[in-house]
Short mmCIF file of C-alpha atoms and ligand atoms in Angstrom, two decimals:
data_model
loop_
_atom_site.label_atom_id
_atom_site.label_comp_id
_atom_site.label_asym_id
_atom_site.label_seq_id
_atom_site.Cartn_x
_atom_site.Cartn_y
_atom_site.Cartn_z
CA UNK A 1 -10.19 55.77 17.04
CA UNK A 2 -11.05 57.43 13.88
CA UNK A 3 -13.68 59.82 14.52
CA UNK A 4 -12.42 62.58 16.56
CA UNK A 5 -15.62 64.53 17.41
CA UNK A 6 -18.32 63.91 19.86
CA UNK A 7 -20.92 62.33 18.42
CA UNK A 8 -24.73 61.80 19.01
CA UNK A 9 -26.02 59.20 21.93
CA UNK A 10 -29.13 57.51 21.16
CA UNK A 11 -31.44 59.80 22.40
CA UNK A 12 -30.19 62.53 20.34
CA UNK A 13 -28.80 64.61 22.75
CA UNK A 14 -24.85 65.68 22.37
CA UNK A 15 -22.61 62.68 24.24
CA UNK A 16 -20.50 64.24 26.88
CA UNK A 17 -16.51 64.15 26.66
CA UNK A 18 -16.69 61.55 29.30
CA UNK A 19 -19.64 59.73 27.20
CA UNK A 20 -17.33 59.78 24.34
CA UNK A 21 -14.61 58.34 25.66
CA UNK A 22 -16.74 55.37 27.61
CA UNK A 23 -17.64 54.64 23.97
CA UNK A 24 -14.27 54.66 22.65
CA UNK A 25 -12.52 52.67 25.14
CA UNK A 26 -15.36 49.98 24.41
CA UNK A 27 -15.18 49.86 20.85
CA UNK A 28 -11.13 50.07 21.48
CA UNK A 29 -11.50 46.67 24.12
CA UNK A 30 -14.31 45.11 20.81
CA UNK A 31 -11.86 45.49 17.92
CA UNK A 32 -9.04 44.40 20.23
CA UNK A 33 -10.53 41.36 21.33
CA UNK A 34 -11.88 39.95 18.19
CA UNK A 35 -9.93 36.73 17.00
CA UNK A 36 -9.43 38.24 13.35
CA UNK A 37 -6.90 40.78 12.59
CA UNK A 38 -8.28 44.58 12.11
CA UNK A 39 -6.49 47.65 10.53
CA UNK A 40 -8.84 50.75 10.06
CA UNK A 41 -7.05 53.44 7.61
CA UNK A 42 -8.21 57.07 6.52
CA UNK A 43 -9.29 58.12 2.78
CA UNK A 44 -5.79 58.10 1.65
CA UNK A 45 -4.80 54.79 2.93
CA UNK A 46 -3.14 55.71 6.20
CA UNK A 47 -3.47 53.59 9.48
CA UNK A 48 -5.50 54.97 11.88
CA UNK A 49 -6.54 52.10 13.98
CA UNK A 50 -5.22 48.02 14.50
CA UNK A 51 -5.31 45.25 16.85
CA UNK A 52 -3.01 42.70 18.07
CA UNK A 53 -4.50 39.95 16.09
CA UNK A 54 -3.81 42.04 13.07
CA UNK A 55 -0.12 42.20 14.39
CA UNK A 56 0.00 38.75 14.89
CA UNK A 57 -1.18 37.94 11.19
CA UNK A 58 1.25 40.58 9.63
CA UNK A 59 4.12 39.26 11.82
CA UNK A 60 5.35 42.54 13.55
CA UNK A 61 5.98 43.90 17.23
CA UNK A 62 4.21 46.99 16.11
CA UNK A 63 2.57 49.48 13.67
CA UNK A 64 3.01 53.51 13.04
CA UNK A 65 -0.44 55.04 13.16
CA UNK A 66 -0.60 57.12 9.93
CA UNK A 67 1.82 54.81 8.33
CA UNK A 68 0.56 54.07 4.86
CA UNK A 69 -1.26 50.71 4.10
CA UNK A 70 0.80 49.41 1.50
CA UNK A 71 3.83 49.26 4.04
CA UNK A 72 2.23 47.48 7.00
CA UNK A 73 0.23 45.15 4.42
CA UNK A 74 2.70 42.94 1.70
CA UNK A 75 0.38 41.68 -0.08
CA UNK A 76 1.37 38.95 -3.11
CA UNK A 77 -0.24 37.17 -5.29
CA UNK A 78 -0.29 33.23 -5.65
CA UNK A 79 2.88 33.19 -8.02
CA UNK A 80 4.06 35.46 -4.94
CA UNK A 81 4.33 38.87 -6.82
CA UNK A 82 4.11 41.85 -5.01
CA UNK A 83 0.66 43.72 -5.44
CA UNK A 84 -0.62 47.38 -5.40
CA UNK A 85 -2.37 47.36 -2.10
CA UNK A 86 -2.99 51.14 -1.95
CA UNK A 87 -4.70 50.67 -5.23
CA UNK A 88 -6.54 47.50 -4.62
CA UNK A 89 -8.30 48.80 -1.27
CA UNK A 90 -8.55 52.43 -2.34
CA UNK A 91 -10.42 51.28 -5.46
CA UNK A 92 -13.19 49.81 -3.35
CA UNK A 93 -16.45 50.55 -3.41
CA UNK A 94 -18.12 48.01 -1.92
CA UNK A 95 -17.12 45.37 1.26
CA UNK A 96 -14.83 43.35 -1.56
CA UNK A 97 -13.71 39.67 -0.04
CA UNK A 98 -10.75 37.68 -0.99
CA UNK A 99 -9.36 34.62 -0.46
CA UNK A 100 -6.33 34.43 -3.17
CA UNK A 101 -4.05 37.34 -1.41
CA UNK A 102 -0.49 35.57 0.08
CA UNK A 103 2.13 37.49 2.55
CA UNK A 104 5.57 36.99 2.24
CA UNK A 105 7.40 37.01 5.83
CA UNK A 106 10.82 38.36 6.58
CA UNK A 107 11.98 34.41 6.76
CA UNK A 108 10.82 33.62 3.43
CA UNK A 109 7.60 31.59 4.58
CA UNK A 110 4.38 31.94 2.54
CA UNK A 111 1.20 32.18 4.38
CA UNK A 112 -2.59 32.49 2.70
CA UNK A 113 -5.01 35.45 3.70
CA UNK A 114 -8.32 35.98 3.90
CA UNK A 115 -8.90 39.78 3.26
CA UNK A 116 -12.12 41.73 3.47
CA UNK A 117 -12.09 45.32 2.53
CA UNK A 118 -15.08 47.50 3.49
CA UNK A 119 -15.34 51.38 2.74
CA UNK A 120 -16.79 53.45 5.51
CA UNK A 121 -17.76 56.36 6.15
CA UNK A 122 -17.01 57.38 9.79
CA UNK A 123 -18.99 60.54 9.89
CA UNK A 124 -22.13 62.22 9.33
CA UNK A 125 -22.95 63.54 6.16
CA UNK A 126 -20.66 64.28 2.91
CA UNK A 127 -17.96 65.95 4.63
CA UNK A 128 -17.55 63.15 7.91
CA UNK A 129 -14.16 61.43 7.75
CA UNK A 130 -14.30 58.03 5.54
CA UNK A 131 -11.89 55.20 5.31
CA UNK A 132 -11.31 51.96 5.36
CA UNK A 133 -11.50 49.00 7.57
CA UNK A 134 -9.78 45.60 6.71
CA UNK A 135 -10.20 42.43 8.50
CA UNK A 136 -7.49 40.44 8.19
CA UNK A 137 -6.80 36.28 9.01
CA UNK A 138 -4.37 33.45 8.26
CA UNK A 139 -6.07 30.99 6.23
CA UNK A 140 -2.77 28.96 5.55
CA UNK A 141 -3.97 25.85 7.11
CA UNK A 142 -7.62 25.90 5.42
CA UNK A 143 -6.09 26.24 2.46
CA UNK A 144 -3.92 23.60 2.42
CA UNK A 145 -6.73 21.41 3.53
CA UNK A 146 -8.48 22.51 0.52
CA UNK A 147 -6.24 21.85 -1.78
CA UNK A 148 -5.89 18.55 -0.38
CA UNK A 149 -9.58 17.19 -0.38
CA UNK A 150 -9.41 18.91 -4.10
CA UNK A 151 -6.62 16.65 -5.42
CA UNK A 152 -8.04 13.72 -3.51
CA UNK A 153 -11.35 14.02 -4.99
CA UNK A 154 -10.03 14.60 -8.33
CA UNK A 155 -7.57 11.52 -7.45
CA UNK A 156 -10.59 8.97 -6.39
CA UNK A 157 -12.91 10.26 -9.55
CA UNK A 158 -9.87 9.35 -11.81
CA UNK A 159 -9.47 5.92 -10.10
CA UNK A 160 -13.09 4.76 -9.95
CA UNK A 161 -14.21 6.31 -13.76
CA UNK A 162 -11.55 3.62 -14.71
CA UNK A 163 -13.50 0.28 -13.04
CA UNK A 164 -17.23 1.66 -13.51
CA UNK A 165 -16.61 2.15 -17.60
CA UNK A 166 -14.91 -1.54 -17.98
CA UNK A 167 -18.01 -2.90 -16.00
CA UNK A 168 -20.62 -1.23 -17.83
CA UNK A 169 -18.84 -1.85 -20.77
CA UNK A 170 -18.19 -5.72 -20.26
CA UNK A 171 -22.35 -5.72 -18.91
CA UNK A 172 -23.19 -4.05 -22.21
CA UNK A 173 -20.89 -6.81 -23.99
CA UNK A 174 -22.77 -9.71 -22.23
CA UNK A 175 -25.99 -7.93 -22.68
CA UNK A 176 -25.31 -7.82 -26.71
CA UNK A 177 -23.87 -11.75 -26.88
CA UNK A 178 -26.58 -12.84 -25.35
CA UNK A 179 -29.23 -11.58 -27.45
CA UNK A 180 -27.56 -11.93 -30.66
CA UNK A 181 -24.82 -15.20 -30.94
CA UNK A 182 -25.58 -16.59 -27.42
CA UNK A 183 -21.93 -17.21 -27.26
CA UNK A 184 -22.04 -18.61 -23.20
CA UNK A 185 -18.44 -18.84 -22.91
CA UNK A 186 -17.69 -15.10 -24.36
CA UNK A 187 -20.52 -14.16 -21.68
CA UNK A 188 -19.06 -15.87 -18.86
CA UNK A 189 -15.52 -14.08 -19.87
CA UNK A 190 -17.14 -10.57 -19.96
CA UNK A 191 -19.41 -11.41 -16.94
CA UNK A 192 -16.39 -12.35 -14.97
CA UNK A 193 -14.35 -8.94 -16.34
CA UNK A 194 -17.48 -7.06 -14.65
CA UNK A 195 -17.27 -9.37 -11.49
CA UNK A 196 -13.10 -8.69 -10.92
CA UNK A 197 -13.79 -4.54 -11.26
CA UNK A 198 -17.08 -4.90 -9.39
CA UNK A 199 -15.01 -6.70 -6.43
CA UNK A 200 -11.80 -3.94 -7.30
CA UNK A 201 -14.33 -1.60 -6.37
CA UNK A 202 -16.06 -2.70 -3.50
CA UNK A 203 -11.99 -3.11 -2.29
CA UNK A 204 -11.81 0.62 -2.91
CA UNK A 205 -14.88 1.48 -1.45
CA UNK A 206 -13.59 -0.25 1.91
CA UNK A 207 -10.13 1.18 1.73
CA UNK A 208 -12.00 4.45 1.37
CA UNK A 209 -14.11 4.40 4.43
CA UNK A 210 -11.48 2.68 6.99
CA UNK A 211 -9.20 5.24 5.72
CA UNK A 212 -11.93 8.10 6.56
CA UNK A 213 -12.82 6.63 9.76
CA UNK A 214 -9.07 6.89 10.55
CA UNK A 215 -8.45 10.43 9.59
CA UNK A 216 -11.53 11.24 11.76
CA UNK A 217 -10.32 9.22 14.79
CA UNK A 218 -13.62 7.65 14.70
CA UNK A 219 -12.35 4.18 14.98
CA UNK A 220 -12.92 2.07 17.97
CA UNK A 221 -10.17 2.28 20.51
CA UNK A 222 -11.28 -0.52 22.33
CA UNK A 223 -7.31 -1.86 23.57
CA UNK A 224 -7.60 -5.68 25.02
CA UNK A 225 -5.57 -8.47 25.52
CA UNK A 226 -4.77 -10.30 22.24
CA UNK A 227 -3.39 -14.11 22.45
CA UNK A 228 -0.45 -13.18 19.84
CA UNK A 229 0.25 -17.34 19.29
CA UNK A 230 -3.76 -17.53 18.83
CA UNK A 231 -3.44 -14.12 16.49
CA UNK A 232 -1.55 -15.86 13.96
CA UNK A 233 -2.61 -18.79 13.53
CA UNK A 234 -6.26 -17.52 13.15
CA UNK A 235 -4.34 -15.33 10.40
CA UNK A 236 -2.73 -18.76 9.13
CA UNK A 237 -6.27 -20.44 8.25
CA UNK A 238 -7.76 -17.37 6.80
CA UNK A 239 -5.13 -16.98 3.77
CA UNK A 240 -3.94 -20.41 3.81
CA UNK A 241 -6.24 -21.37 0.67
CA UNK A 242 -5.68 -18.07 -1.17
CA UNK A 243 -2.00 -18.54 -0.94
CA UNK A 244 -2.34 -22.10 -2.12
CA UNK A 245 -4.11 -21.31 -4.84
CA UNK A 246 -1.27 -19.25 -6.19
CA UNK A 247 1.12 -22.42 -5.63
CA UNK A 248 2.35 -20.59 -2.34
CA UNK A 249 3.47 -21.79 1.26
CA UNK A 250 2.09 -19.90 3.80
CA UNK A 251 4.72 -20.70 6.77
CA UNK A 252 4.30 -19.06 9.97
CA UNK A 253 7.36 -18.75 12.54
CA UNK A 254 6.04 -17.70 16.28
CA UNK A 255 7.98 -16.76 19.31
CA UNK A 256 7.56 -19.51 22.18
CA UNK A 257 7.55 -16.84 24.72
CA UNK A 258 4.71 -14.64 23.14
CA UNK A 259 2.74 -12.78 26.06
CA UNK A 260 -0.56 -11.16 25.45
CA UNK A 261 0.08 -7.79 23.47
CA UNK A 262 -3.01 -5.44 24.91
CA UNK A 263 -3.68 -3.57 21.76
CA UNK A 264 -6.90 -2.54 19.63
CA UNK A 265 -7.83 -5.57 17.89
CA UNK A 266 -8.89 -4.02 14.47
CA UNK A 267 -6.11 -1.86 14.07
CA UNK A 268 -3.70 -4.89 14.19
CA UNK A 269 -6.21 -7.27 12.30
CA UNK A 270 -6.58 -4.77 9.59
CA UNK A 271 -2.88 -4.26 9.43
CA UNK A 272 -1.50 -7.44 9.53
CA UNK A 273 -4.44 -8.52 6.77
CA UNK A 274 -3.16 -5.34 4.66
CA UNK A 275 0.63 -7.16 4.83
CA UNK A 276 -0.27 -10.58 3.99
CA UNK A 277 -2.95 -9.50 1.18
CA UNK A 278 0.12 -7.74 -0.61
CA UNK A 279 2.81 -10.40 0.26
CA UNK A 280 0.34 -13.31 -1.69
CA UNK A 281 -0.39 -10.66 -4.27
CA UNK A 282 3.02 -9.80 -5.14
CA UNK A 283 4.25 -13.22 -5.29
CA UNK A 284 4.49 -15.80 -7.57
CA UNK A 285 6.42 -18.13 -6.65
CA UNK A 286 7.72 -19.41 -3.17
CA UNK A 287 6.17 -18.78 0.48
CA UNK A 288 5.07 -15.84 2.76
CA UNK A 289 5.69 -16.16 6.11
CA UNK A 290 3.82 -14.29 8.96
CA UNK A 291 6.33 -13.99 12.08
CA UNK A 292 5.61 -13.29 15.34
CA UNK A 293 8.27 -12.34 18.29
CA UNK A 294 8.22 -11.40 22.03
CA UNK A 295 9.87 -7.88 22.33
CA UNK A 296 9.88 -5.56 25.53
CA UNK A 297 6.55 -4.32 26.14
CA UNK A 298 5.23 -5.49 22.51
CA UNK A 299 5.01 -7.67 19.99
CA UNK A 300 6.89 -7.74 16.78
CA UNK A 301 5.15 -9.14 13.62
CA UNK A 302 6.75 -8.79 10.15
CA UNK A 303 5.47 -10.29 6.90
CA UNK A 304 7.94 -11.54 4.63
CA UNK A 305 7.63 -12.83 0.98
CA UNK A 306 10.23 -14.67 -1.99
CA UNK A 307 8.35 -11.88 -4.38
CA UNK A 308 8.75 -9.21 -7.20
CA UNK A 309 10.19 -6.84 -4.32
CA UNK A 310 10.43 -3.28 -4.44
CA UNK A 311 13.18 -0.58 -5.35
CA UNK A 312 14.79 1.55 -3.21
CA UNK A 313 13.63 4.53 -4.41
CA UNK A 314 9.73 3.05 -4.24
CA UNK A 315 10.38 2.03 -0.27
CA UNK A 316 10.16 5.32 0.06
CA UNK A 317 6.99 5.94 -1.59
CA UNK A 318 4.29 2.57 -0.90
CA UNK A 319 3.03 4.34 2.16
CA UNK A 320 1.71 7.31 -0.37
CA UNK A 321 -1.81 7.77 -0.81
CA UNK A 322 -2.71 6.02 -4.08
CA UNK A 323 0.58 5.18 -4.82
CA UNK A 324 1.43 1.96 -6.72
CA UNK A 325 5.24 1.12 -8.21
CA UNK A 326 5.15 0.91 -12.02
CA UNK A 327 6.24 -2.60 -12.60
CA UNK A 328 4.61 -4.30 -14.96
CA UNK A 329 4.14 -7.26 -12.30
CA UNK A 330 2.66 -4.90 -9.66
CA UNK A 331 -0.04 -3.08 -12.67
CA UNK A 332 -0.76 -7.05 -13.48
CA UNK A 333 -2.43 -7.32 -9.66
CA UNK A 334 -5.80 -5.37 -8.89
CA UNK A 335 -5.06 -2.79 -6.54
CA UNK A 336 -5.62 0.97 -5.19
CA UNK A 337 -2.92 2.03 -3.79
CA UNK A 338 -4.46 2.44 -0.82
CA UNK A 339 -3.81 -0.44 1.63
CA UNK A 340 -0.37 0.62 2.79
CA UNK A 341 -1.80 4.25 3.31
CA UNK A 342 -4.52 2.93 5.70
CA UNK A 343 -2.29 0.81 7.37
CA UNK A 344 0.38 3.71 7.78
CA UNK A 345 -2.62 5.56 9.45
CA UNK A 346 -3.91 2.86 11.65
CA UNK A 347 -0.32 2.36 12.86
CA UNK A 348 -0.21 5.77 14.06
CA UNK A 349 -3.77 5.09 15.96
CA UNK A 350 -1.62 2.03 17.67
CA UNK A 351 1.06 3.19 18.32
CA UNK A 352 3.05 1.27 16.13
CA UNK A 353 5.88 1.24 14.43
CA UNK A 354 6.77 0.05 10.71
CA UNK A 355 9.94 -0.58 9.00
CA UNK A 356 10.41 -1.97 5.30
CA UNK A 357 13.07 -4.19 3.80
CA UNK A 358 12.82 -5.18 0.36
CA UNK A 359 14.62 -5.91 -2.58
CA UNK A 360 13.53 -6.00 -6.04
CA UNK A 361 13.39 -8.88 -7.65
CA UNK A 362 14.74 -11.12 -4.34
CA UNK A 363 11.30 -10.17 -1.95
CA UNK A 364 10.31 -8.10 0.74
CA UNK A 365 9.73 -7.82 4.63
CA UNK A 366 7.06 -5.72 6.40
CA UNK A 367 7.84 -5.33 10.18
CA UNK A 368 5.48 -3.64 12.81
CA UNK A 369 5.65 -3.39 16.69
CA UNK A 370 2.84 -2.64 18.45
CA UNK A 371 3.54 -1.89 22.20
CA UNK A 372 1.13 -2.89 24.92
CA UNK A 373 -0.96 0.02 25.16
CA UNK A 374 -2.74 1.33 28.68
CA UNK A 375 -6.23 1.54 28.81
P1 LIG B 401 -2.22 -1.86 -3.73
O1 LIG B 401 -1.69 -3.19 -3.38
O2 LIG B 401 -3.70 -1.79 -3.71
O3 LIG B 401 -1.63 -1.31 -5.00
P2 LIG B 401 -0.96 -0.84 -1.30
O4 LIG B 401 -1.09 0.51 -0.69
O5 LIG B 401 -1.32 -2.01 -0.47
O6 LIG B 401 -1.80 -0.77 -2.63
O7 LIG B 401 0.54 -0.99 -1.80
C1 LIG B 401 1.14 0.07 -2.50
C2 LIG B 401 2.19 -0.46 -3.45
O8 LIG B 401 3.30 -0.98 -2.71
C3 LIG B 401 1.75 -1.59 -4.32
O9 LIG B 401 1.05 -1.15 -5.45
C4 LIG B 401 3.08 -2.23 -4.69
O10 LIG B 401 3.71 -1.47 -5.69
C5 LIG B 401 3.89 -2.06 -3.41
N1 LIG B 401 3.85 -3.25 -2.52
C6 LIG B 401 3.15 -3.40 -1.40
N2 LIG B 401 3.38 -4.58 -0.82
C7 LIG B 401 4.26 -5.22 -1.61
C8 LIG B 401 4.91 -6.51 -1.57
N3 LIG B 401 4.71 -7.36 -0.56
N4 LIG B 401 5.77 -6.80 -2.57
C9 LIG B 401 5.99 -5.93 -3.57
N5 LIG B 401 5.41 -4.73 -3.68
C10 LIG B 401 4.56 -4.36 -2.72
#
């Protein structure tokens, strides 16, 4: 501890030796139990008190009492710079918090610190001892959360000013033709330009909220049996007419030995809507075909398409968050680059397993098992 002399118990009376010490070894048991990392220096910068959090934080086995500040505490700054820590804490005047500070460990890795430097003064009067205390903690993880839900944000704004200004501006259009030319079929063009960004949207909107659900595990996790032959062909009569409409075959090629796959219904629903969806999107001409096959303890299904395909080096990327290949034919489609993202995440909630074969130009093949899972 800092202060060396006896000081005054509550009552005013002069604390005993033994007093003294009671006190100490409690405020030595507080500071080293607290989660955050503590280092206590004199006037001139010097340690004169830590705990083992604060050991933990800097990465060491140990620290020299009286050892000066700016040796135990590397501080950088965000381009990873090293900083005058003497100077920075003995300028304080006031409990100064930071958030921006970095430390540099002896294996090269970066980690971000919170840092709050408070001046004390640890005696009575203008002559007591004064110092320092620092509280120290690893905010690496927050951080990089932050930064995260930063570029996201900025990431969804971007996307959805896009849609909102082409329907307000196509409204405003109709809005305008109608009241001055009456033009119905230059209407009905700019009314259906709102409608097409208005659905884009709402398909956005979805994605959005299945995708939070997922990242907070709020989902239902209901696992039951699911009639795999029964699965697909439900899947068959939903998309049959959209596919059609595009001049498409919708083929479907089942296993004659399919068991019942105990899964969670919506997670595989959503999926396997998430492959098709894309497959009928990103073909023009030719089939999609949903397959189905028994595998040990699972079921295999894999969605496979005649269309544009994708390269090598975007196989790598469609699972991205927002991410969408450059092709003109893909940018043609409505999309947010968000399906394959959810699904990525709902396969991890199953269990499952995805694989990708595609080439460009020639078509591509989605394949996911999802093993029986145990209630
Ligand atoms: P979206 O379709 O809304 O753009 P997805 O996350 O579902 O978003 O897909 C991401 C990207 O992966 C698409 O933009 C497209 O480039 C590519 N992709 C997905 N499925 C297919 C497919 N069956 N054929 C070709 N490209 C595909």
């Amino acid at each position: 501890m800092a202060t060396k002399k006896p000081s005054k118990s509550a009552n005013g009376k002069k604390a005993s030796a033994k007093e003294y010490e009671i006190d100490h070894q409690r405020l030595e048991s507080l500071v080293n139990s607290m989660a955050d990392g503590v280092l206590s220096t004199n006037e001139k910068g010097e340690i004169v008190l830590y705990n083992g959090a604060a050991l933990n934080v800097l990465d060491v086995n140990a620290i020299q009492k009286g050892d000066p500040i700016e040796n135990v505490l590397k501080l950088t700054n965000e381009n990873k710079e090293p900083l005058d820590v003497k100077r920075i804490i003995l300028n304080c005047k006031t409990q100064t918090i930071s958030r921006d500070y970095k430390l540099v460990y002896e294996d090269s890795s970066v980690v971000s610190i919170y840092l709050s430097i408070s001046p004390v003064h640890l005696g009575y009067g203008k002559t007591g001892e004064s110092g320092y205390v620092l509280i120290i903690r690893d905010i690496t993880r927050e951080k990089s959360l932050e930064e995260e839900r930063d570029e996201f944000i900025s990431v969804i704004s971007h996307e959805l000013r896009t849609p909102a200004a082409i329907t307000e501006g196509a409204v405003s259009n109709a809005i305008f033709m109608l009241e001055k030319t009456g033009d119905l079929e230059k209407i009905n063009d700019a009314l259906e330009t709102a409608h097409k960004q208005a659905r884009y949207l709402e398909d956005m909107i979805n994605d959005l909220s299945t995708l939070s659900r997922a990242e907070r595990g709020v989902l239902e996790k209901n696992i039951e049996e699911i009639n795999a032959h029964d699965f697909v062909k439900q899947l068959e009569d939903s998309y049959k007419k959209q596919a059609e409409e595009k001049g498409l075959e919708l083929k479907v090629d089942i296993d004659p030995h399919l068991s019942l796959l105990k899964s969670v219904r919506l997670y595989v629903t959503e999926i396997m809507q998430n492959f098709i969806t894309n497959a009928i999107k990103y073909t023009e001409e030719g089939s999609v075909t949903i397959h189905a096959k028994q595998k040990d303890n699972g079921v295999e299904f894999a969605v496979s398409d005649t269309g544009i395909g994708i390269s090598k080096g975007d196989q790598a990327r469609v699972f991205e968050k927002f991410f969408r290949a450059e092709d003109f034919r893909t940018r043609a489609q409505n999309g947010t680059g968000l399906g394959l993202h959810v699904t990525r995440k709902l396969s991890q909630l199953a269990e499952a397993k995805i694989s990708l074969e595609s080439e460009l130009n020639e078509g591509s093949t989605f394949r996911i098992f999802f093993p029986n899972l145990s209630k």
